[in-house]
PDB file of C-alpha atoms in Angstrom:
ATOM      1  CA  MET A   1      44.781 -94.138-228.512  1.00  0.00           C
ATOM      2  CA  THR A   2      46.604 -96.982-226.742  1.00  0.00           C
ATOM      3  CA  SER A   3      47.045-100.071-228.903  1.00  0.00           C
ATOM      4  CA  ILE A   4      46.399-103.512-227.440  1.00  0.00           C
ATOM      5  CA  ALA A   5      50.125-104.304-227.704  1.00  0.00           C
ATOM      6  CA  GLU A   6      50.851-101.449-225.279  1.00  0.00           C
ATOM      7  CA  LEU A   7      48.490-102.753-222.602  1.00  0.00           C
ATOM      8  CA  PRO A   8      49.666-104.934-219.681  1.00  0.00           C
ATOM      9  CA  LEU A   9      50.006-108.578-220.686  1.00  0.00           C
ATOM     10  CA  SER A  10      47.195-109.687-218.372  1.00  0.00           C
ATOM     11  CA  ILE A  11      44.787-107.264-220.079  1.00  0.00           C
ATOM     12  CA  GLN A  12      45.943-108.355-223.538  1.00  0.00           C
ATOM     13  CA  ILE A  13      45.247-111.981-222.576  1.00  0.00           C
ATOM     14  CA  SER A  14      41.877-111.111-221.027  1.00  0.00           C
ATOM     15  CA  LYS A  15      40.791-109.503-224.291  1.00  0.00           C
ATOM     16  CA  LYS A  16      41.913-112.512-226.344  1.00  0.00           C
ATOM     17  CA  LEU A  17      40.209-114.917-223.944  1.00  0.00           C
ATOM     18  CA  GLU A  18      37.065-112.783-223.998  1.00  0.00           C
ATOM     19  CA  ASP A  19      37.018-113.036-227.797  1.00  0.00           C
ATOM     20  CA  ASP A  20      37.451-116.806-227.572  1.00  0.00           C
ATOM     21  CA  ILE A  21      34.472-116.977-225.205  1.00  0.00           C
ATOM     22  CA  ILE A  22      32.337-114.652-227.328  1.00  0.00           C
ATOM     23  CA  TYR A  23      33.042-116.542-230.551  1.00  0.00           C
ATOM     24  CA  GLY A  24      32.498-119.974-229.068  1.00  0.00           C
ATOM     25  CA  PHE A  25      35.995-121.439-228.834  1.00  0.00           C
ATOM     26  CA  PHE A  26      35.265-121.923-225.120  1.00  0.00           C
ATOM     27  CA  LEU A  27      31.616-122.845-224.615  1.00  0.00           C
ATOM     28  CA  PRO A  28      29.515-122.387-221.457  1.00  0.00           C
ATOM     29  CA  GLY A  29      30.391-125.150-219.012  1.00  0.00           C
ATOM     30  CA  THR A  30      33.999-125.477-220.213  1.00  0.00           C
ATOM     31  CA  LYS A  31      36.667-125.882-217.508  1.00  0.00           C
ATOM     32  CA  LEU A  32      39.680-123.705-218.292  1.00  0.00           C
ATOM     33  CA  ASP A  33      43.021-125.428-217.861  1.00  0.00           C
ATOM     34  CA  GLU A  34      45.745-122.942-216.927  1.00  0.00           C
ATOM     35  CA  GLN A  35      48.500-124.787-218.780  1.00  0.00           C
ATOM     36  CA  GLU A  36      46.410-124.960-221.939  1.00  0.00           C
ATOM     37  CA  LEU A  37      45.776-121.233-221.649  1.00  0.00           C
ATOM     38  CA  CYS A  38      49.502-120.623-221.172  1.00  0.00           C
ATOM     39  CA  ASP A  39      50.217-122.563-224.359  1.00  0.00           C
ATOM     40  CA  ARG A  40      47.412-120.891-226.304  1.00  0.00           C
ATOM     41  CA  TYR A  41      48.346-117.328-225.389  1.00  0.00           C
ATOM     42  CA  GLY A  42      52.095-117.775-224.989  1.00  0.00           C
ATOM     43  CA  ALA A  43      52.271-116.553-221.399  1.00  0.00           C
ATOM     44  CA  SER A  44      53.183-117.726-217.918  1.00  0.00           C
ATOM     45  CA  ARG A  45      50.623-118.637-215.264  1.00  0.00           C
ATOM     46  CA  THR A  46      50.767-115.277-213.457  1.00  0.00           C
ATOM     47  CA  PRO A  47      49.295-113.078-216.257  1.00  0.00           C
ATOM     48  CA  ILE A  48      46.863-115.925-217.103  1.00  0.00           C
ATOM     49  CA  ARG A  49      45.556-115.908-213.540  1.00  0.00           C
ATOM     50  CA  GLU A  50      45.314-112.120-213.548  1.00  0.00           C
ATOM     51  CA  ALA A  51      43.383-112.240-216.830  1.00  0.00           C
ATOM     52  CA  LEU A  52      40.981-114.804-215.371  1.00  0.00           C
ATOM     53  CA  LYS A  53      40.352-112.540-212.384  1.00  0.00           C
ATOM     54  CA  LEU A  54      39.574-109.621-214.711  1.00  0.00           C
ATOM     55  CA  LEU A  55      37.052-111.702-216.637  1.00  0.00           C
ATOM     56  CA  ALA A  56      35.581-113.090-213.410  1.00  0.00           C
ATOM     57  CA  ALA A  57      34.838-109.520-212.353  1.00  0.00           C
ATOM     58  CA  GLU A  58      32.808-109.117-215.570  1.00  0.00           C
ATOM     59  CA  GLY A  59      30.962-112.415-215.089  1.00  0.00           C
ATOM     60  CA  LEU A  60      32.457-114.076-218.168  1.00  0.00           C
ATOM     61  CA  VAL A  61      34.508-116.515-216.065  1.00  0.00           C
ATOM     62  CA  GLU A  62      33.735-118.153-212.733  1.00  0.00           C
ATOM     63  CA  ILE A  63      36.610-119.035-210.393  1.00  0.00           C
ATOM     64  CA  ARG A  64      35.813-121.799-207.912  1.00  0.00           C
ATOM     65  CA  PRO A  65      38.066-122.523-204.906  1.00  0.00           C
ATOM     66  CA  ARG A  66      40.216-125.604-205.498  1.00  0.00           C
ATOM     67  CA  ARG A  67      38.353-126.292-208.756  1.00  0.00           C
ATOM     68  CA  GLY A  68      39.804-123.648-211.055  1.00  0.00           C
ATOM     69  CA  ALA A  69      38.058-121.464-213.618  1.00  0.00           C
ATOM     70  CA  ILE A  70      35.112-122.350-215.819  1.00  0.00           C
ATOM     71  CA  ILE A  71      32.913-120.608-218.364  1.00  0.00           C
ATOM     72  CA  PRO A  72      29.737-120.296-216.285  1.00  0.00           C
ATOM     73  CA  THR A  73      26.444-121.742-217.332  1.00  0.00           C
ATOM     74  CA  ILE A  74      23.231-119.946-216.477  1.00  0.00           C
ATOM     75  CA  ASN A  75      20.064-121.767-215.488  1.00  0.00           C
ATOM     76  CA  PRO A  76      17.161-121.241-217.901  1.00  0.00           C
ATOM     77  CA  LEU A  77      15.090-119.101-215.518  1.00  0.00           C
ATOM     78  CA  THR A  78      17.971-116.709-214.787  1.00  0.00           C
ATOM     79  CA  LEU A  79      18.860-116.565-218.475  1.00  0.00           C
ATOM     80  CA  CYS A  80      15.276-115.692-219.341  1.00  0.00           C
ATOM     81  CA  GLU A  81      15.280-112.964-216.670  1.00  0.00           C
ATOM     82  CA  MET A  82      18.542-111.516-217.979  1.00  0.00           C
ATOM     83  CA  PHE A  83      17.158-111.362-221.510  1.00  0.00           C
ATOM     84  CA  GLU A  84      14.022-109.661-220.166  1.00  0.00           C
ATOM     85  CA  VAL A  85      16.170-106.925-218.618  1.00  0.00           C
ATOM     86  CA  MET A  86      18.296-106.708-221.769  1.00  0.00           C
ATOM     87  CA  ALA A  87      15.137-106.286-223.839  1.00  0.00           C
ATOM     88  CA  GLU A  88      13.974-103.395-221.645  1.00  0.00           C
ATOM     89  CA  LEU A  89      17.359-101.664-221.819  1.00  0.00           C
ATOM     90  CA  GLU A  90      17.567-102.032-225.595  1.00  0.00           C
ATOM     91  CA  ALA A  91      13.972-100.853-225.976  1.00  0.00           C
ATOM     92  CA  MET A  92      14.860 -97.693-224.073  1.00  0.00           C
ATOM     93  CA  CYS A  93      17.944 -97.220-226.240  1.00  0.00           C
ATOM     94  CA  GLY A  94      15.776 -97.557-229.350  1.00  0.00           C
ATOM     95  CA  ARG A  95      13.219 -95.046-228.098  1.00  0.00           C
ATOM     96  CA  LEU A  96      15.882 -92.461-227.277  1.00  0.00           C
ATOM     97  CA  ALA A  97      17.779 -93.168-230.503  1.00  0.00           C
ATOM     98  CA  ALA A  98      14.625 -92.471-232.531  1.00  0.00           C
ATOM     99  CA  ARG A  99      14.535 -89.052-230.877  1.00  0.00           C
ATOM    100  CA  ARG A 100      18.228 -88.202-230.706  1.00  0.00           C
ATOM    101  CA  ILE A 101      20.115 -89.986-233.494  1.00  0.00           C
ATOM    102  CA  GLN A 102      22.451 -87.744-235.495  1.00  0.00           C
ATOM    103  CA  PRO A 103      22.974 -87.844-239.294  1.00  0.00           C
ATOM    104  CA  GLU A 104      26.416 -89.442-239.028  1.00  0.00           C
ATOM    105  CA  GLU A 105      25.006 -92.058-236.646  1.00  0.00           C
ATOM    106  CA  LYS A 106      22.289 -92.888-239.168  1.00  0.00           C
ATOM    107  CA  GLN A 107      24.993 -93.461-241.772  1.00  0.00           C
ATOM    108  CA  GLU A 108      26.916 -95.791-239.457  1.00  0.00           C
ATOM    109  CA  LEU A 109      23.792 -97.747-238.520  1.00  0.00           C
ATOM    110  CA  GLN A 110      22.904 -98.121-242.203  1.00  0.00           C
ATOM    111  CA  ARG A 111      26.460 -99.261-242.998  1.00  0.00           C
ATOM    112  CA  LEU A 112      26.311-101.954-240.307  1.00  0.00           C
ATOM    113  CA  HIS A 113      22.876-103.060-241.473  1.00  0.00           C
ATOM    114  CA  LEU A 114      24.176-103.538-245.027  1.00  0.00           C
ATOM    115  CA  LEU A 115      27.174-105.401-243.634  1.00  0.00           C
ATOM    116  CA  CYS A 116      24.787-107.767-241.871  1.00  0.00           C
ATOM    117  CA  GLN A 117      23.015-108.241-245.196  1.00  0.00           C
ATOM    118  CA  ASP A 118      26.269-109.162-246.939  1.00  0.00           C
ATOM    119  CA  TYR A 119      27.098-111.807-244.310  1.00  0.00           C
ATOM    120  CA  LEU A 120      23.534-113.121-244.392  1.00  0.00           C
ATOM    121  CA  LYS A 121      23.822-113.683-248.154  1.00  0.00           C
ATOM    122  CA  GLN A 122      27.083-115.557-247.555  1.00  0.00           C
ATOM    123  CA  ASN A 123      25.473-117.577-244.728  1.00  0.00           C
ATOM    124  CA  ASP A 124      28.420-116.436-242.581  1.00  0.00           C
ATOM    125  CA  SER A 125      27.054-116.560-239.038  1.00  0.00           C
ATOM    126  CA  GLU A 126      30.386-115.705-237.387  1.00  0.00           C
ATOM    127  CA  ASN A 127      30.848-112.394-239.181  1.00  0.00           C
ATOM    128  CA  TYR A 128      27.102-111.733-239.091  1.00  0.00           C
ATOM    129  CA  TYR A 129      27.282-111.952-235.306  1.00  0.00           C
ATOM    130  CA  GLU A 130      30.065-109.372-235.160  1.00  0.00           C
ATOM    131  CA  ALA A 131      28.217-106.949-237.462  1.00  0.00           C
ATOM    132  CA  ASN A 132      25.035-107.607-235.484  1.00  0.00           C
ATOM    133  CA  ARG A 133      26.838-106.837-232.223  1.00  0.00           C
ATOM    134  CA  LEU A 134      28.140-103.531-233.607  1.00  0.00           C
ATOM    135  CA  PHE A 135      24.652-102.711-234.937  1.00  0.00           C
ATOM    136  CA  HIS A 136      23.224-102.977-231.431  1.00  0.00           C
ATOM    137  CA  PHE A 137      26.045-100.973-229.891  1.00  0.00           C
ATOM    138  CA  ALA A 138      25.460 -98.242-232.485  1.00  0.00           C
ATOM    139  CA  ILE A 139      21.857 -97.997-231.289  1.00  0.00           C
ATOM    140  CA  TYR A 140      23.080 -97.706-227.697  1.00  0.00           C
ATOM    141  CA  GLN A 141      25.393 -94.847-228.680  1.00  0.00           C
ATOM    142  CA  ALA A 142      22.597 -93.088-230.565  1.00  0.00           C
ATOM    143  CA  SER A 143      20.574 -92.902-227.336  1.00  0.00           C
ATOM    144  CA  HIS A 144      23.036 -90.266-226.056  1.00  0.00           C
ATOM    145  CA  ASN A 145      22.486 -91.403-222.478  1.00  0.00           C
ATOM    146  CA  ALA A 146      25.863 -92.336-221.003  1.00  0.00           C
ATOM    147  CA  PHE A 147      24.500 -94.288-218.037  1.00  0.00           C
ATOM    148  CA  LEU A 148      22.106 -96.273-220.221  1.00  0.00           C
ATOM    149  CA  ILE A 149      24.895 -97.010-222.705  1.00  0.00           C
ATOM    150  CA  GLU A 150      27.078 -98.328-219.862  1.00  0.00           C
ATOM    151  CA  GLN A 151      24.352-100.569-218.429  1.00  0.00           C
ATOM    152  CA  ALA A 152      23.241-101.941-221.796  1.00  0.00           C
ATOM    153  CA  SER A 153      26.840-102.597-222.868  1.00  0.00           C
ATOM    154  CA  THR A 154      27.693-104.384-219.612  1.00  0.00           C
ATOM    155  CA  LEU A 155      24.728-106.746-219.771  1.00  0.00           C
ATOM    156  CA  HIS A 156      25.232-107.290-223.501  1.00  0.00           C
ATOM    157  CA  LYS A 157      28.791-108.401-222.760  1.00  0.00           C
ATOM    158  CA  ARG A 158      27.567-110.794-220.037  1.00  0.00           C
ATOM    159  CA  LEU A 159      25.128-112.319-222.527  1.00  0.00           C
ATOM    160  CA  HIS A 160      27.624-112.441-225.431  1.00  0.00           C
ATOM    161  CA  PRO A 161      28.020-116.239-225.549  1.00  0.00           C
ATOM    162  CA  TYR A 162      24.270-116.756-225.452  1.00  0.00           C
ATOM    163  CA  ARG A 163      23.370-114.023-227.939  1.00  0.00           C
ATOM    164  CA  ARG A 164      25.846-115.592-230.333  1.00  0.00           C
ATOM    165  CA  LEU A 165      24.265-119.020-229.845  1.00  0.00           C
ATOM    166  CA  GLN A 166      20.873-117.559-230.749  1.00  0.00           C
ATOM    167  CA  LEU A 167      22.029-117.449-234.369  1.00  0.00           C
ATOM    168  CA  ARG A 168      22.225-121.258-234.367  1.00  0.00           C
ATOM    169  CA  VAL A 169      18.476-121.506-233.819  1.00  0.00           C
ATOM    170  CA  ASN A 170      16.685-122.478-237.025  1.00  0.00           C
ATOM    171  CA  ASN A 171      16.370-119.523-239.442  1.00  0.00           C
ATOM    172  CA  ARG A 172      17.310-117.046-236.701  1.00  0.00           C
ATOM    173  CA  MET A 173      19.798-115.157-238.862  1.00  0.00           C
ATOM    174  CA  ASN A 174      17.166-114.390-241.503  1.00  0.00           C
ATOM    175  CA  ASN A 175      14.641-113.366-238.856  1.00  0.00           C
ATOM    176  CA  SER A 176      17.236-111.220-237.107  1.00  0.00           C
ATOM    177  CA  PHE A 177      17.972-109.282-240.280  1.00  0.00           C
ATOM    178  CA  SER A 178      14.288-108.735-241.052  1.00  0.00           C
ATOM    179  CA  GLU A 179      13.761-107.416-237.534  1.00  0.00           C
ATOM    180  CA  HIS A 180      16.789-105.123-237.906  1.00  0.00           C
ATOM    181  CA  ASN A 181      15.247-103.703-241.050  1.00  0.00           C
ATOM    182  CA  ALA A 182      12.017-102.774-239.254  1.00  0.00           C
ATOM    183  CA  ILE A 183      13.953-101.352-236.284  1.00  0.00           C
ATOM    184  CA  LEU A 184      16.064 -99.221-238.608  1.00  0.00           C
ATOM    185  CA  ASP A 185      12.965 -97.858-240.349  1.00  0.00           C
ATOM    186  CA  ALA A 186      11.356 -96.932-237.026  1.00  0.00           C
ATOM    187  CA  ILE A 187      14.469 -95.160-235.704  1.00  0.00           C
ATOM    188  CA  PHE A 188      15.026 -93.264-238.952  1.00  0.00           C
ATOM    189  CA  ALA A 189      11.345 -92.241-239.004  1.00  0.00           C
ATOM    190  CA  GLY A 190      11.621 -90.933-235.460  1.00  0.00           C
ATOM    191  CA  ASP A 191       8.881 -93.319-234.315  1.00  0.00           C
ATOM    192  CA  GLU A 192       9.881 -93.737-230.662  1.00  0.00           C
ATOM    193  CA  GLN A 193       7.126 -96.154-229.647  1.00  0.00           C
ATOM    194  CA  GLN A 194       7.634 -98.402-232.652  1.00  0.00           C
ATOM    195  CA  ALA A 195      11.403 -98.491-232.158  1.00  0.00           C
ATOM    196  CA  GLU A 196      10.905 -99.358-228.486  1.00  0.00           C
ATOM    197  CA  ASP A 197       8.377-102.128-229.191  1.00  0.00           C
ATOM    198  CA  LEU A 198      10.398-103.674-232.016  1.00  0.00           C
ATOM    199  CA  LEU A 199      13.660-103.788-230.072  1.00  0.00           C
ATOM    200  CA  LYS A 200      11.974-105.330-227.058  1.00  0.00           C
ATOM    201  CA  ALA A 201      10.445-108.070-229.201  1.00  0.00           C
ATOM    202  CA  HIS A 202      13.767-108.530-231.027  1.00  0.00           C
ATOM    203  CA  VAL A 203      15.783-109.221-227.875  1.00  0.00           C
ATOM    204  CA  VAL A 204      13.444-110.981-225.447  1.00  0.00           C
ATOM    205  CA  ILE A 205      13.264-114.775-225.635  1.00  0.00           C
ATOM    206  CA  GLN A 206       9.967-116.421-224.740  1.00  0.00           C
ATOM    207  CA  GLY A 207       7.598-119.125-225.872  1.00  0.00           C
ATOM    208  CA  GLN A 208       8.820-121.332-228.724  1.00  0.00           C
ATOM    209  CA  LYS A 209      11.730-118.974-229.326  1.00  0.00           C
ATOM    210  CA  PHE A 210      12.975-119.683-225.782  1.00  0.00           C
ATOM    211  CA  THR A 211      12.418-123.454-226.059  1.00  0.00           C
ATOM    212  CA  ASP A 212      14.426-123.617-229.295  1.00  0.00           C
ATOM    213  CA  PHE A 213      17.179-121.511-227.748  1.00  0.00           C
ATOM    214  CA  ILE A 214      17.525-123.703-224.642  1.00  0.00           C
ATOM    215  CA  SER A 215      17.612-126.821-226.827  1.00  0.00           C
ATOM    216  CA  THR A 216      20.473-125.265-228.793  1.00  0.00           C
ATOM    217  CA  ILE A 217      22.430-124.493-225.615  1.00  0.00           C
ATOM    218  CA  GLU A 218      21.942-128.020-224.258  1.00  0.00           C
ATOM    219  CA  SER A 219      23.118-129.535-227.529  1.00  0.00           C
ATOM    220  CA  ILE A 220      26.518-127.812-227.482  1.00  0.00           C
ATOM    221  CA  GLN A 221      27.459-127.758-223.783  1.00  0.00           C
ATOM    222  CA  PRO A 222      30.346-130.027-222.759  1.00  0.00           C
ATOM    223  CA  LYS A 223      29.329-133.300-221.160  1.00  0.00           C
ATOM    224  CA  SER A 224      30.499-133.816-217.579  1.00  0.00           C
TER     225      SER A 224
END
């Protein structure tokens, strides 16, 4: 397997910048200064610009003519629609996982669930998010549908900054873990309908849950 150090510099930088976006160093609405990026990643402008183009193709960065690159913001209606689609994709993954999950995949899902529990006890939202992210990807893999895995993973990546911010909503981390527990039980029991319903409810944001989420986003976005 190729290590990150063996990849072209532009790809190495794109991965580091992607991590910085995912983990909130660069928040939605942030304008990216090329010189600051050069200093941060120890590179010249050419690989920085190439990295920005790679991330723009994935929707994580928006490049505007004569205005440079920014971390895009999404209007509330579009964000709600994206989470609706994400909820449907994850629900399908859960249904298929309940039918197709293999013993070793059950072990991995259980390991990630316990890891989430450890970080919850430590009130460590950063590491909880990472374990949570891997938990969801493990469910995608357990669906054993390559096209579905690709689509769910792509949209999950596009929503990374916002899914991470969800954990800042009051008591969301505790609720997330409780929901994971029920999802795990349904998948392990082979209950396809229950797994589907629980994952859909887990991911979609509506009602008070949506209002709290939007308030959280507005509170952290850079002021123009």
